[in-house]
Coordinates of C-alpha atoms in Angstrom, one line a residue:
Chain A
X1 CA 36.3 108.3 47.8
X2 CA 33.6 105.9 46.8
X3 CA 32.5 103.2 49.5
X4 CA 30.3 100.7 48.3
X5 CA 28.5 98.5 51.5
X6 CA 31.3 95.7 51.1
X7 CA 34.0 98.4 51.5
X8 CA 32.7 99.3 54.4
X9 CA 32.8 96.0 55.8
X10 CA 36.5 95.7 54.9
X11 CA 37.6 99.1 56.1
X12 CA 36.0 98.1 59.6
X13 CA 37.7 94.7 59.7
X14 CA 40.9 96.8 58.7
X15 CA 41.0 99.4 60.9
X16 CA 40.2 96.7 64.4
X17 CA 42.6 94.3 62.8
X18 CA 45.4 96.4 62.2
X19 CA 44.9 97.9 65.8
X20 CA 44.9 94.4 67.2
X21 CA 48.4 93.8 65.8
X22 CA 49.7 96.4 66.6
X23 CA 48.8 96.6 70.1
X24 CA 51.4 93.6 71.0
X25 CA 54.9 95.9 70.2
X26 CA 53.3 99.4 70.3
X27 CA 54.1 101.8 73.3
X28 CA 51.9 104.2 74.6
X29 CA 52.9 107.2 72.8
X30 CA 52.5 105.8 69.3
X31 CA 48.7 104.9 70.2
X32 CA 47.2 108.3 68.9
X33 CA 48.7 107.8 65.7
X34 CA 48.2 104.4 64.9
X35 CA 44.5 104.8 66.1
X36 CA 44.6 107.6 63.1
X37 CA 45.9 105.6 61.0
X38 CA 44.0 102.1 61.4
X39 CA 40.9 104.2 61.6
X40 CA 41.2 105.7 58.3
X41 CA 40.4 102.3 56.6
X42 CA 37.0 102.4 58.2
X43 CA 35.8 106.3 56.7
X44 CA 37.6 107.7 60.4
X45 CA 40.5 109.9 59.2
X46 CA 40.9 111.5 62.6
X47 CA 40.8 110.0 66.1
X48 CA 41.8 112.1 69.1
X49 CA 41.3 110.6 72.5
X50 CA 40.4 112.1 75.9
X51 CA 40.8 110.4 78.9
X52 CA 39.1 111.4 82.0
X53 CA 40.8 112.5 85.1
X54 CA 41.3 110.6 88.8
X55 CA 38.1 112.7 89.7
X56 CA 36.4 112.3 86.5
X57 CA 36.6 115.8 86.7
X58 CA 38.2 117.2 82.6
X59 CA 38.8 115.2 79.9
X60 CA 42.3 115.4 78.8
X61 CA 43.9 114.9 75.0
X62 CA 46.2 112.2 75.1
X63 CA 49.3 113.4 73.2
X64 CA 52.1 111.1 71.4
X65 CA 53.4 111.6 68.3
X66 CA 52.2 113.1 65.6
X67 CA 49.0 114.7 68.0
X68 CA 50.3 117.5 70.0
X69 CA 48.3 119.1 72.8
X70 CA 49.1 122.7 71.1
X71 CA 46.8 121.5 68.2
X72 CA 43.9 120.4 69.7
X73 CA 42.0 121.5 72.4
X74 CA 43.7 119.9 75.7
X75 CA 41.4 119.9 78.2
X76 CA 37.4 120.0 78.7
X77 CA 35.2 119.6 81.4
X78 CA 33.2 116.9 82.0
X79 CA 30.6 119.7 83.4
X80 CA 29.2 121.9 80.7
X81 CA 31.0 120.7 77.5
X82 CA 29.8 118.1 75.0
X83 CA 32.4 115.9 75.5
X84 CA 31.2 115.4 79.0
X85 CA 28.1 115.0 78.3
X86 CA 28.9 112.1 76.2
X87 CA 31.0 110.7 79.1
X88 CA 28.2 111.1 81.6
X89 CA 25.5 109.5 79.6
X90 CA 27.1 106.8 77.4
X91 CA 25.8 108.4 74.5
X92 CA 27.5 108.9 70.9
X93 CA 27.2 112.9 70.6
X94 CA 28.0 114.9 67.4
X95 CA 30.9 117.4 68.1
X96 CA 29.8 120.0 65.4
X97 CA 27.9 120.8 62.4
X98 CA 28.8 118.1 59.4
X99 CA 31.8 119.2 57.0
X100 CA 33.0 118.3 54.0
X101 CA 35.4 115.4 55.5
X102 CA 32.4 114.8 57.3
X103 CA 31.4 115.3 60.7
X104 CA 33.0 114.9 64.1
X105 CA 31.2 112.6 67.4
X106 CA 32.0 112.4 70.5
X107 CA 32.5 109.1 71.8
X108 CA 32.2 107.2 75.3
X109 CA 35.6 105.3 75.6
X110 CA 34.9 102.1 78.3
X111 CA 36.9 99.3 79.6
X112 CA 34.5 97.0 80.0
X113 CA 31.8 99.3 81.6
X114 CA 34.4 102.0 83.5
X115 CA 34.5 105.3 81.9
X116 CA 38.3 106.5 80.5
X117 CA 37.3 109.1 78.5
X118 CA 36.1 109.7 75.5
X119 CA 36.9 109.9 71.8
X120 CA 36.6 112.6 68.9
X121 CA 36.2 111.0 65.6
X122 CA 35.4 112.5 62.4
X123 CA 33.8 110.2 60.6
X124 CA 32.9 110.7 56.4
X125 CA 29.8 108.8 57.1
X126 CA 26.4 109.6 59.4
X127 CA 24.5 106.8 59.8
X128 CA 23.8 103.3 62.0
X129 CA 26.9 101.5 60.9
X130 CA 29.3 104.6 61.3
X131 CA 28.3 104.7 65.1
X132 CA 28.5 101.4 65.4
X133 CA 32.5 101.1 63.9
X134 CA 33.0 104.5 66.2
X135 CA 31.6 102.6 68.9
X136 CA 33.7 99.2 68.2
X137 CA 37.0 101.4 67.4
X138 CA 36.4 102.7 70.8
X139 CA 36.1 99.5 72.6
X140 CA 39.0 98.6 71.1
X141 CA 41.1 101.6 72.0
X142 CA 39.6 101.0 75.8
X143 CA 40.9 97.5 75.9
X144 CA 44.6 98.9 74.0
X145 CA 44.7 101.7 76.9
X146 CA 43.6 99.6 80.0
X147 CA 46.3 97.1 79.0
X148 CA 49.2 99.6 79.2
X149 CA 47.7 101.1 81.7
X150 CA 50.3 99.1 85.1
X151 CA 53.4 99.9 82.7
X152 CA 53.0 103.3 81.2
X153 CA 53.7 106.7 83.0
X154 CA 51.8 108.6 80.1
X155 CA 49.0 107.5 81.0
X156 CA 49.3 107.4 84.7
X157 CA 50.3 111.2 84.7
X158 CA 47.2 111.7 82.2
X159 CA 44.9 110.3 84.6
X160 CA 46.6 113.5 87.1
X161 CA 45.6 117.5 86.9
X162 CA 47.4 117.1 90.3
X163 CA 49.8 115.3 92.5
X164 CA 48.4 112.1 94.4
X165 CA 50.1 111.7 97.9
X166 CA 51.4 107.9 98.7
X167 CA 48.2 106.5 99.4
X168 CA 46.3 107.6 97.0
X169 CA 49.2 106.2 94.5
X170 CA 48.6 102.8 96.5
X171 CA 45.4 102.8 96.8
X172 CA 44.1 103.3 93.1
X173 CA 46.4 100.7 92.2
X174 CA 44.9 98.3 94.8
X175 CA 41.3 98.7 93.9
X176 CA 39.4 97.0 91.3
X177 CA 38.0 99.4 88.5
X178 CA 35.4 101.6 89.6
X179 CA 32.5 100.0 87.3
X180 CA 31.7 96.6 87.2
X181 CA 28.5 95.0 85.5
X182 CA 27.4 91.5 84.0
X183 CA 23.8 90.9 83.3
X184 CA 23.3 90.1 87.3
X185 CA 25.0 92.7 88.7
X186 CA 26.2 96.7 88.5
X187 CA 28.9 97.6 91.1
X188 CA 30.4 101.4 90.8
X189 CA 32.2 103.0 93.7
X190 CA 34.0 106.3 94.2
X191 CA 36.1 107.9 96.8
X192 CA 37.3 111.2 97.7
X193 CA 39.6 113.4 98.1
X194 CA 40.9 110.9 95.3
X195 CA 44.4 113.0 95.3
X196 CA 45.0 112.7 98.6
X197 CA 43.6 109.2 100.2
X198 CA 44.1 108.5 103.5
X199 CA 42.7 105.1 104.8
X200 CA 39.3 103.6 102.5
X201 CA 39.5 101.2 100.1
X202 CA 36.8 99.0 98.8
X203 CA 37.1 95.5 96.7
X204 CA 34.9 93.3 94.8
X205 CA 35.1 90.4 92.9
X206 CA 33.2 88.2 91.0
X207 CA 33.3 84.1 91.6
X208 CA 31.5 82.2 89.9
X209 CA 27.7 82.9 91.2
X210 CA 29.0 85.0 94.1
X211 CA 30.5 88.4 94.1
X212 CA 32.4 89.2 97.2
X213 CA 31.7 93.0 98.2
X214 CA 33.7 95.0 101.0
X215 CA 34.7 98.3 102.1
X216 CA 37.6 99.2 104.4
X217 CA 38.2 102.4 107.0
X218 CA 41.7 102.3 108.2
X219 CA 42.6 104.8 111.3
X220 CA 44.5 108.1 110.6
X221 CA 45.0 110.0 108.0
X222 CA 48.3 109.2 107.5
X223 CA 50.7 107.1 104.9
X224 CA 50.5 104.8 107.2
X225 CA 46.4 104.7 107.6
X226 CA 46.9 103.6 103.4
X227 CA 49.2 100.9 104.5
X228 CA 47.0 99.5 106.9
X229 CA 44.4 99.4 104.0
X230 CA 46.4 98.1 101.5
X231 CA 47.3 95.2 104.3
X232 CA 43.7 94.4 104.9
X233 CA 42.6 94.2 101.2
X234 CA 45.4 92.1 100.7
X235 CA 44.7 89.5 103.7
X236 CA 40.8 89.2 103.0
X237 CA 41.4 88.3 99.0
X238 CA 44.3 86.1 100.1
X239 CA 41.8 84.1 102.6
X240 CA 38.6 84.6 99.9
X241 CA 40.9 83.0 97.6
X242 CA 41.7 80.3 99.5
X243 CA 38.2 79.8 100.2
X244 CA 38.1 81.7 103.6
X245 CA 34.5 82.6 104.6
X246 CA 33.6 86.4 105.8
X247 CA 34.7 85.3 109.5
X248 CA 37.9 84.0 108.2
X249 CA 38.5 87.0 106.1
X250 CA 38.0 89.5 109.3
X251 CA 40.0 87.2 111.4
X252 CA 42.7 87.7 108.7
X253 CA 42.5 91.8 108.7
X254 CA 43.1 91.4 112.4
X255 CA 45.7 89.0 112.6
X256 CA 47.7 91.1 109.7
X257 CA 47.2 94.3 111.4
X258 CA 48.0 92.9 114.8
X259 CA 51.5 91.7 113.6
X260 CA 52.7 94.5 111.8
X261 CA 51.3 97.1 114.2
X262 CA 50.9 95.6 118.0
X263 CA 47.1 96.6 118.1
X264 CA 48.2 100.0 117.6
X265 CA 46.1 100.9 114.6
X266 CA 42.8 99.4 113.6
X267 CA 40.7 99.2 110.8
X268 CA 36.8 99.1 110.6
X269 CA 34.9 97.5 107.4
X270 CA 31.8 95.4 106.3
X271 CA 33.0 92.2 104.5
X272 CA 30.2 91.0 102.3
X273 CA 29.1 88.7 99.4
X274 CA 26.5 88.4 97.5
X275 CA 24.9 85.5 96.1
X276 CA 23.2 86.7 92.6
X277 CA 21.1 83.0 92.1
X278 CA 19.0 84.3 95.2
X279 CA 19.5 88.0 96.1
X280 CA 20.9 86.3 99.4
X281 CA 23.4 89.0 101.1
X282 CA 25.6 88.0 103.6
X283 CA 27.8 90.3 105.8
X284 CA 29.7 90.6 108.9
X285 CA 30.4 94.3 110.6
X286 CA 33.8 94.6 111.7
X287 CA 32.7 98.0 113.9
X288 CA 31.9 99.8 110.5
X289 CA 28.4 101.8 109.1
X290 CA 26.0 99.3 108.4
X291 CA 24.8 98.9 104.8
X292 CA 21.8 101.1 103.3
X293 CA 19.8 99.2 101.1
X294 CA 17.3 101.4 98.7
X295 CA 14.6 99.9 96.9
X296 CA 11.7 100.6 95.0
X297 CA 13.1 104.2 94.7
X298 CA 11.3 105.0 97.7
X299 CA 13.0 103.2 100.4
X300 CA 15.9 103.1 102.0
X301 CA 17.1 101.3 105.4
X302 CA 19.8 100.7 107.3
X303 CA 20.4 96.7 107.8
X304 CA 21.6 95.4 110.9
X305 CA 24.1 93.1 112.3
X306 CA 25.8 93.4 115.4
X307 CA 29.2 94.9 115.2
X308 CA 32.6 93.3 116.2
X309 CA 35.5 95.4 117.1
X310 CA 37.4 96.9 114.2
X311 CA 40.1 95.0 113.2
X312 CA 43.2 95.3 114.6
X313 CA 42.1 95.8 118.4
X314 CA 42.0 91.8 119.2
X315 CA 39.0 93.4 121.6
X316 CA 37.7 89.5 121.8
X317 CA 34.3 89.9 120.5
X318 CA 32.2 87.6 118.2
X319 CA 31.7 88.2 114.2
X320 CA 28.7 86.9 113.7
X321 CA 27.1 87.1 109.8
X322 CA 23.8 88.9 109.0
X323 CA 21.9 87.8 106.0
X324 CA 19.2 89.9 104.2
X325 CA 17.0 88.6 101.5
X326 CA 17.7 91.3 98.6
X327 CA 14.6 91.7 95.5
X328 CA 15.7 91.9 92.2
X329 CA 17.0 96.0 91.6
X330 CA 17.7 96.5 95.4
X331 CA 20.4 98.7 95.7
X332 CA 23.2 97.8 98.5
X333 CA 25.4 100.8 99.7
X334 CA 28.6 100.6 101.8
X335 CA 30.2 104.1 102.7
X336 CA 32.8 105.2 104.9
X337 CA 32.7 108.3 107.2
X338 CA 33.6 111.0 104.9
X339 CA 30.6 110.7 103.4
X340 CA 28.1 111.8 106.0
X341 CA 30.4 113.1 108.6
X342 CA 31.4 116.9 109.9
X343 CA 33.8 118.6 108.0
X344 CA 35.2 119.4 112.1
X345 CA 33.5 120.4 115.2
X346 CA 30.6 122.9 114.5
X347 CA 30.2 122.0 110.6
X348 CA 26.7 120.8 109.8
X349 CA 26.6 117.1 108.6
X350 CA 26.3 116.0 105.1
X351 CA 24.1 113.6 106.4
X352 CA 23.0 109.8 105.6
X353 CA 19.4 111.3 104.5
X354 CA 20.7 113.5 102.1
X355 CA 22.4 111.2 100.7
X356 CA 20.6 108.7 100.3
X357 CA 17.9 111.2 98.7
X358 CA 20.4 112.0 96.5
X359 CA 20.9 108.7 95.2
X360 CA 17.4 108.4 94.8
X361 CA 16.4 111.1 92.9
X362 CA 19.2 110.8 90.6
X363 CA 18.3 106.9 90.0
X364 CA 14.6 108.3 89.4
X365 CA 16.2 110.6 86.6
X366 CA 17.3 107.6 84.7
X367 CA 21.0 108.9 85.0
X368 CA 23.8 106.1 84.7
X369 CA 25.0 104.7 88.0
X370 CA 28.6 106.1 87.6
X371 CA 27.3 109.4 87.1
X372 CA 24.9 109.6 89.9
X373 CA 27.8 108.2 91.7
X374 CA 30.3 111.4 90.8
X375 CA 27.7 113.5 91.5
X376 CA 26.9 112.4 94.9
X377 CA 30.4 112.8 95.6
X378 CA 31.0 116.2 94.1
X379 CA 27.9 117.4 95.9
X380 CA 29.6 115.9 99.3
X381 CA 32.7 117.4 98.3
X382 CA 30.9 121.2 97.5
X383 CA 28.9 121.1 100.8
X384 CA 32.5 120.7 102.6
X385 CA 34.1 123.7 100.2
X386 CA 36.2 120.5 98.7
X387 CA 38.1 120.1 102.3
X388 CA 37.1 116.8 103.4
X389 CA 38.2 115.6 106.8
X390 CA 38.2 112.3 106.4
X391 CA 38.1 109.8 103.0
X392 CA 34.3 109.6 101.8
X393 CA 34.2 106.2 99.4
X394 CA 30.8 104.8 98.7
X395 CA 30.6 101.7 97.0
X396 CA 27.6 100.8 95.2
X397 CA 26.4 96.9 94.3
X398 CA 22.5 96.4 92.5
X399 CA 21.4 93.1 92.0
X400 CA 19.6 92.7 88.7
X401 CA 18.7 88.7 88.9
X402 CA 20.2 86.0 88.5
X403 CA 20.9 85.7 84.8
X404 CA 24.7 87.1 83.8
X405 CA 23.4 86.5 79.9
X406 CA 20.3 88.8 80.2
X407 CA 22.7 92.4 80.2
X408 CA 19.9 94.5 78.7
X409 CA 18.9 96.6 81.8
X410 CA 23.0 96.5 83.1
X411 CA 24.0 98.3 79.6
X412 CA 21.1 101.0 80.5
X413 CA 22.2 101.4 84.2
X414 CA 26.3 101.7 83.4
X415 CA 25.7 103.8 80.2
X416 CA 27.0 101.7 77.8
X417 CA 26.5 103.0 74.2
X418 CA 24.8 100.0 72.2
X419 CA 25.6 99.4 68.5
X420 CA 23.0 99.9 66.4
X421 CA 20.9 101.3 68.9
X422 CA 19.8 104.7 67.4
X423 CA 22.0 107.5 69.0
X424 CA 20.6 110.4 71.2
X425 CA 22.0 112.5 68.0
X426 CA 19.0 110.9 65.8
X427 CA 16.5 114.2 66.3
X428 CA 19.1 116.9 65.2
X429 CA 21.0 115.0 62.5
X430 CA 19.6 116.9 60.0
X431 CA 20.8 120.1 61.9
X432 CA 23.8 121.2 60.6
Chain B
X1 CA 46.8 126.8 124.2
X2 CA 44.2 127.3 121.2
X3 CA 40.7 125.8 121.3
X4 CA 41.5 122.9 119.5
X5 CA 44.1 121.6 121.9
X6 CA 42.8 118.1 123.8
X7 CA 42.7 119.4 128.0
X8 CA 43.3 116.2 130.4
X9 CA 42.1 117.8 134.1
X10 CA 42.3 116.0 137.2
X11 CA 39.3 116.2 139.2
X12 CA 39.9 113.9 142.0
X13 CA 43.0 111.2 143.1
X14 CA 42.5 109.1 145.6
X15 CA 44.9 105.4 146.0
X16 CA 44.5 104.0 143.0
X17 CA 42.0 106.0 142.0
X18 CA 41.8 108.9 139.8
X19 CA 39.0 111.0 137.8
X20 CA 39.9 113.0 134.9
X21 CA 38.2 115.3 132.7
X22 CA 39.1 115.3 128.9
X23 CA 38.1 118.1 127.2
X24 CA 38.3 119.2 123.6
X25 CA 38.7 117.6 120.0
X26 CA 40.3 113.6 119.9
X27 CA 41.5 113.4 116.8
X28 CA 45.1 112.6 115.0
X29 CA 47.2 115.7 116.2
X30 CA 45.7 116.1 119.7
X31 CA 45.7 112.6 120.7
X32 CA 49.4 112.7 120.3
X33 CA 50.1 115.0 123.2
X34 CA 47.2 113.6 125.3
X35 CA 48.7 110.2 125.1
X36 CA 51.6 110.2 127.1
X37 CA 49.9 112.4 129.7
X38 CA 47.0 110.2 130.4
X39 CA 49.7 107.3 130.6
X40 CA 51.2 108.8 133.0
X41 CA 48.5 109.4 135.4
X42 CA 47.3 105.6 134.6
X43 CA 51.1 104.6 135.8
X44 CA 50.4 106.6 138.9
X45 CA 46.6 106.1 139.4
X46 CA 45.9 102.5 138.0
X47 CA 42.0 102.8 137.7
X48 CA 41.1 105.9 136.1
X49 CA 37.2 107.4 135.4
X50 CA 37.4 109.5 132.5
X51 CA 34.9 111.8 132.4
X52 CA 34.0 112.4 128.5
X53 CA 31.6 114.9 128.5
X54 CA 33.9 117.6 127.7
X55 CA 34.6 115.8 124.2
X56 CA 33.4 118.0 120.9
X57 CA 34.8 115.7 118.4
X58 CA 36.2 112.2 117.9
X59 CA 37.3 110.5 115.3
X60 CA 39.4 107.1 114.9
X61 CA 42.3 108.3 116.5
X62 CA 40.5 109.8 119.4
X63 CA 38.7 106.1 119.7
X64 CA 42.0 104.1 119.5
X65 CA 43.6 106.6 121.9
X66 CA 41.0 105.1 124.4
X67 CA 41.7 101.9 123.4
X68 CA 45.2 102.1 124.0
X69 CA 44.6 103.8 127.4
X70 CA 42.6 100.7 128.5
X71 CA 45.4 98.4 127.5
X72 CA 48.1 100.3 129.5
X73 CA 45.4 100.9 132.8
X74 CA 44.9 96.3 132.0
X75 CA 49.1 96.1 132.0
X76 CA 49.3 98.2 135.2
X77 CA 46.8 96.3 136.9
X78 CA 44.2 98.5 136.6
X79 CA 41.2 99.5 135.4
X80 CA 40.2 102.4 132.4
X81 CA 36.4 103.4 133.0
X82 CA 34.3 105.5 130.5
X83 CA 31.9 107.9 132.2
X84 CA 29.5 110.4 130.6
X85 CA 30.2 110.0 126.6
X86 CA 28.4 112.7 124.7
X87 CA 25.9 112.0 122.2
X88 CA 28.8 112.1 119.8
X89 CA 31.1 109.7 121.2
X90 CA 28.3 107.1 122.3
X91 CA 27.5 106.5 119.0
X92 CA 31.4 105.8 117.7
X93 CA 31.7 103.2 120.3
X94 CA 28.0 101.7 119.3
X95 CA 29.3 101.5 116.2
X96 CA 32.4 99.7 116.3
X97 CA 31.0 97.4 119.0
X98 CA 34.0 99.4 121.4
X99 CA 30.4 100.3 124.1
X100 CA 30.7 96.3 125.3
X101 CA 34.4 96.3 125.8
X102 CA 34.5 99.3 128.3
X103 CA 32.9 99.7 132.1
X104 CA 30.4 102.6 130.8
X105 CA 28.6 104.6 133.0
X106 CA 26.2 107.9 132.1
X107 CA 27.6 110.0 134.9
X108 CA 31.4 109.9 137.2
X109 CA 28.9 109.6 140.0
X110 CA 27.7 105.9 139.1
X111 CA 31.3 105.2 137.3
X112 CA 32.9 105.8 140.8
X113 CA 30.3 104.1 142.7
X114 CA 30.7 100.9 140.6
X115 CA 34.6 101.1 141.4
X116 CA 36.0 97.8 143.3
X117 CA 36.7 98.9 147.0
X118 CA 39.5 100.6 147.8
X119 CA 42.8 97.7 148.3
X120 CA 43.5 98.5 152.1

C-alpha cells in the first residue's frame, strides 16, 4: 500500500473518527475489534490492548470478539517485560525487531494521566507521526475504556487476578482515579492490600483554584471499618460541596458516624486543601499522622497541628486549622498506618524514614510519580512478606505553581508520552 | 490461653475502687472478649486505674475499646483512669489527641493518689 503524506492525514482522522462514533452504541466486548478495525485506516492493522491490574501488578489482554486470549500472549508483568516498562515510564517502546507488516510498540494507555494499561500496535510506519497517531489512538481508547468502565463487568473482572472482599469493591469505586495532574498540580495515591481493603480511603478534588486533599483511617478491619469510610468520604464532599470549610467537613464525619454507629466506631483523617495561586496548605488533624512534606529532595518534615479526636468519638475537643506556606515542587504526603507500622508485635517497623528515603531517591532518579508510588508500596508490601496488618494508602499532592496552562514539568512527573517528542526508541531504531 | 489472648488482672478493689492490669495485644479479636469483662468490673468498681504497662500492641480497636470503657465508667458514675501507657500506646493517644481526654498518670501509684477520696 502506497501512503502519500495527505493519506496519512486522512487515515488518522479516520481511524479517531470512526472510533468516536462508534463508542456511543458499542459494548465492551466489541472494543478490540473495532479498535482493529478503525486503526487500520491510520497504517495500524493490529491493536491489542492490556490493561493493568488493581495492583498494577501484570498487564492483562483484553479479550472480545474476534481477539481471543489463546492467541495472544495474556498476561505480562509489569516487572521485567517490555510492556511494563512502557507502563512505568510513559514511554512508546518497540515490541520487536521491524517486519514486513511493520513493526510492533508498545504503548502507554492513560485516562487523563492514570495508567490502564498499555497497547501493542503494529504500525507499517516508524517515524514521528506514527507515534504520535499510536499515541492519539491510545488516548482515545483510554477515554472509550474509562467511560464503560461503572457499567461493564469485562472490564471490572480485567482489572482482577483475584477476588476483592466488600470493601475493597466499595472503596475503589468511591475513590477518585489514582493520578491526577494539571499544569499546577500532580496528585497520585495508592493503597494496599488493594484486594482486600479494610478502612482507608483518600479523595481529592479540584475547585476552581483550590484542590481539596484528604485521607481517611476508619477503625477495624472489618466490612464494616469500609462502611465507615465510604460514610466519611461521602459526608466531607457533601459539606465541601456545599461550601463547608475543613471544620465543617470534620464536624460532618462525626455527626455521620455518630448517628449510624452511637460513638461506637471512629475514624481518624487529615482534611486538607490546597490553594495552588499561593502554595498556601490548610489542614485540620482529626487524630490522624500528620503530613510529611519533602522538598528540595533533601528534606523532609513532619508539619504540625494539634490533633482533635478522630471522628466519631464526640470526645469534645477543638479542630483547629494549620496552615503551611508550601514552595513551588514541595511535595505533601498523607499516609495511613499500614505504611510505617508493625506487621504485629515483635515485627520491625517499616518506618516513616524509610520511607520517606524511598520517595526521595526515587524522585532523584527522575522516575514518574505513579511509579515511585507502586514501588514504595510493593517495597512496604515485600518487607511485610505481602501480609499487611493494617491498610497502608499514601496519597501524594506536589504543587507545581500556580499556572494550570504551563503542563510541561506535570507531563514529565506523571509519565505522559508527548506527541512528537522523540521516543526513548530513537537510539536503537535502526536495530532490527 | 495462647500469648496473644488480651489478660484483665485485678490487682486491688477497694469501694469504688478498683486497679487492673491489662496485659497483652488490644486489637480487633481480643478486644472483643476483654470488653465485657472490663465492663463488668466498671459496673461493680465505678472508678477503675488501668494499669497499661503490660500492653505489647494497640491498634484502633484496642484505642476505642478504651474509649468505650470510659463512657460506661462516665454512665455508672464513675471514673476510667489511664496509668502507665508504654511507649507504644502513649504515642496512639498523642496522636489522636485521646492523651487530653483521659486522667493519665506514668505510674498506678500517682493514678491512685490523684483518686477523689473515698465516698464515706
Amino acid at each position: 500500500m502506497d501512503w502519500s503524506g495527505s493519506d496519512r492525514e486522512a487515515g488518522g482522522w479516520r481511524m479517531l473518527s470512526g472510533l468516536l462514533a462508534d463508542s456511543h452504541l458499542m459494548p465492551m466486548e466489541s472494543l478490540p475489534a473495532r479498535a482493529c478495525e478503525s486503526a487500520a485506516f491510520a497504517g495500524f492493522p493490529h491493536v491489542l490492548i492490556y490493561l493493568g491490574d488493581l495492583q498494577q501488578q501484570v498487564l492483562r489482554l483484553l479479550t472480545g470478539e474476534g481477539v481471543r486470549a489463546e492467541d495472544h500472549l495474556a498476561q505480562l508483568p509489569v516487572q521485567g517485560s517490555v510492556a511494563g516498562r512502557a507502563f512505568q515510564h510513559g514511554q512508546i517502546l518497540p515490541a520487536g525487531p521491524a517486519e514486513e507488516e511493520g513493526r510492533d510498540w508498545w504503548v502507554p494507555l492513560l485516562d487523563g494521566t492514570e495508567r490502564m494499561g498499555v497497547l501493542r500496535v503494529t504500525s507499517v510506519h516508524d517515524d514521528d507521526r506514527a507515534r504520535e497517531g499510536m499515541e492519539r489512538l491510545a488516548s482515545l481508547l483510554a477515554l472509550i475504556l474509562h467511560s464503560r468502565r461503572e457499567s461493564s463487568d469485562v472490564l471490572a473482572r480485567a482489572e482482577r487476578v483475584k477476588p476483592l472482599n466488600v470493601a475493597a469493591e466499595m472503596q475503589w469505586k468511591l475513590m477518585p482515579p489514582r493520578v491526577y495532574a494539571d499544569g499546577r498540580v500532580v496528585i497520585a495515591a495508592v493503597m494496599e492490600p488493594a484486594y482486600q481493603i479494610s478502612g482507608d480511603a483518600f479523595d481529592y478534588a479540584t475547585d476552581g483554584p483550590l484542590v481539596h486533599l484528604s485521607i481517611f483511617d476508619a477503625m477495624g478491619h472489618d466490612t464494616a471499618a469500609g462502611l465507615s469510610a465510604n460514610l466519611a468520604v461521602a459526608a466531607c464532599r457533601r459539606t465541601r460541596r456545599q461550601g463547608g470549610g475543613l471544620v465543617a467537613c470534620g464536624e460532618a464525619v462525626e455527626a455521620e458516624l455518630i448517628g449510624q454507629y452511637d460513638r461506637r466506631r471512629y475514624v481518624t483523617g487529615i482534611l486538607a486543601t490546597l490553594d495552588t495561586r499561593n502554595g498556601m496548605l490548610s489542614w485540620v488533624n482529626r487524630g490522624h499522622h500528620p503530613p510529611v512534606i519533602i522538598r528540595d529532595s533533601r528534606w523532609a518534615t513532619h508539619l504540625r497541628c494539634p490533633p482533635a479526636h478522630p471522628m466519631g468519638t464526640g470526645l469534645g475537643l477543638e479542630s483547629r486549622v494549620c496552615h503551611e506556606q508550601l514552595q513551588p515542587g514541595d511535595r505533601v504526603v498523607f499516609y495511613t498506618d499500614g505504611i510505617i507500622e508493625a506487621g504485629g508485635a515483635g515485627d520491625a517497623q517499616f518506618g516513616l524514614e524509610r520511607f520517606t528515603d524511598f520517595l526521595i531517591r526515587h524522585h532523584a532518579d527522575g522516575l514518574p510519580v505513579p511509579e515511585t508510588l507502586r514501588r514504595v508500596i510493593h517495597a512496604v508490601l515485600d518487607y511485610h512478606d505481602h501480609r499487611l496488618q493494617d491498610d497502608a494508602t499514601v496519597l501524594f499532592c506536589q504543587w507545581l505553581g500556580p499556572r494550570p496552562d504551563l503542563t510541561e514539568e506535570a507531563a514529565d512527573l506523571v509519565g505522559l508520552p508527548e506527541p512528537g517528542r522523540p521516543a526513548a526508541a530513537e537510539q536503537d531504531r535502526s536495530t532490527p | 490461653m495462647t500469648d496473644s489472648d488480651l489478660h484483665l488482672d485485678i490487682v486491688e478493689t477497694r469501694g469504688p475502687l478498683a486497679v487492673a492490669a491489662v496485659r497483652g495485644e488490644m486489637d480487633l479479636h481480643t478486644t472483643a472478649d476483654f470488653y465485657p469483662r472490663a465492663t463488668a468490673l466498671i459496673d461493680d468498681h465505678p472508678h477503675v486505674i488501668l494499669d497499661l504497662s503490660g500492653i505489647t500492641f494497640c491498634d484502633s480497636s484496642g484505642l476505642n475499646t478504651l474509649l468505650r470503657l470510659r463512657r460506661h465508667a462516665d454512665e455508672n458514675g464513675g471514673r476510667l483512669t489511664l496509668a502507665a501507657p508504654t511507649d507504644r500506646v502513649m504515642h496512639i493517644l498523642r496522636l489522636t489527641g485521646i492523651d487530653t481526654v483521659f486522667p493519665l498518670y506514668a505510674d498506678v501509684t500517682e493514678a491512685r493518689a490523684a483518686q477523689p477520696p473515698r465516698p464515706s
